[in-house]
C-alpha positions as semicolon CSV with decimal commas, in nm:
position;residue;x (nm);y (nm);z (nm)
1;A;6,228;5,376;9,224
2;V;6,556;5,261;9,157
3;V;6,701;5,417;8,872
4;S;7,057;5,253;8,748
5;T;7,293;5,361;8,480
6;Q;7,387;5,125;8,160
7;S;7,607;5,127;7,853
8;T;7,392;5,006;7,555
9;G;7,668;5,040;7,320
10;H;7,682;4,679;7,114
11;T;7,808;4,504;6,803
12;V;7,618;4,355;6,534
13;N;7,793;4,052;6,396
14;R;7,573;3,958;6,137
15;L;7,214;4,054;6,055
16;A;7,069;3,857;5,772
17;F;6,717;3,749;5,650
18;G;6,730;3,416;5,424
19;E;6,985;3,214;5,270
20;F;7,326;3,383;5,210
21;V;7,362;3,546;4,796
22;P;7,722;3,553;4,670
23;G;7,791;3,962;4,688
24;Q;7,509;4,059;4,913
25;A;7,583;4,330;5,138
26;N;7,387;4,335;5,499
27;P;7,413;4,690;5,618
28;L;7,400;4,605;5,963
29;D;7,710;4,326;5,945
30;N;7,970;4,418;6,166
31;H;7,788;4,722;6,265
32;T;7,936;4,866;6,626
33;F;7,761;5,140;6,822
34;V;7,935;5,303;7,088
35;A;7,731;5,476;7,316
36;T;7,861;5,809;7,393
37;A;7,672;5,871;7,694
38;L;7,493;5,629;7,934
39;N;7,125;5,497;7,901
40;A;7,079;5,553;7,531
41;M;6,822;5,407;7,320
42;R;6,880;5,288;6,977
43;Q;6,609;5,192;6,717
44;Y;6,668;5,024;6,397
45;Y;6,401;5,049;6,145
46;V;6,455;4,746;5,913
47;Q;6,260;4,734;5,570
48;I;6,298;4,351;5,411
49;V;6,223;4,291;5,066
50;P;6,223;3,952;4,886
51;M;6,481;3,886;4,639
52;R;6,527;3,623;4,352
53;Y;6,882;3,476;4,281
54;E;7,009;3,276;3,963
55;K;7,317;3,139;3,910
56;I;7,503;3,082;3,607
57;S;7,437;2,735;3,642
58;G;7,042;2,818;3,647
59;E;7,015;2,722;4,014
60;V;6,771;2,996;4,189
61;I;6,811;3,127;4,531
62;L;6,526;3,285;4,697
63;S;6,616;3,512;4,985
64;N;6,596;3,859;5,148
65;Q;6,777;4,170;5,153
66;Y;6,743;4,484;5,369
67;S;6,787;4,829;5,441
68;V;6,798;5,021;5,733
69;T;6,773;5,371;5,917
70;Y;6,832;5,432;6,333
71;H;6,778;5,676;6,558
72;A;6,961;5,721;6,902
73;K;6,833;5,928;7,193
74;H;6,926;5,973;7,553
75;I;6,714;5,836;7,805
76;D;6,654;6,083;8,096
77;L;6,691;5,913;8,405
78;A;6,537;6,199;8,599
79;K;6,217;6,181;8,399
80;A;6,168;5,784;8,471
81;A;6,258;5,857;8,856
82;R;5,967;6,074;8,855
83;G;5,732;5,823;8,675
84;E;5,718;6,014;8,348
85;Q;5,720;5,906;8,042
86;A;6,111;5,865;7,926
87;G;6,190;5,570;7,705
88;L;6,374;5,253;7,774
89;P;6,768;5,226;7,738
90;G;6,858;4,962;7,500
91;M;6,870;4,829;7,141
92;F;6,531;4,770;6,960
93;V;6,484;4,641;6,598
94;T;6,143;4,703;6,444
95;Y;6,098;4,512;6,075
96;E;5,884;4,543;5,824
97;I;5,835;4,271;5,544
98;S;5,729;4,415;5,208
99;P;5,578;4,235;4,912
100;L;5,738;4,237;4,569
């Protein structure tokens, strides 16, 4: 088996679900993950909830906001080379949309 190493560091410039709402903070905007070791796995778990924003003018914006948790782990290439379950290096986003 061919096994290579890779850096999985990344930057999320912007992640939003819906129209922009003034003052809304998106937790992953401008988020940088610096991998301290090669072959890291970074998993983000995003919980999305709908929101309603009403401007002073009466205009209503229907959008979404989210919270996020994450987990990082190092992938053991020796296990992967032996065909054992080790995971995949990379960045993964799992999301769930919740009703109001």
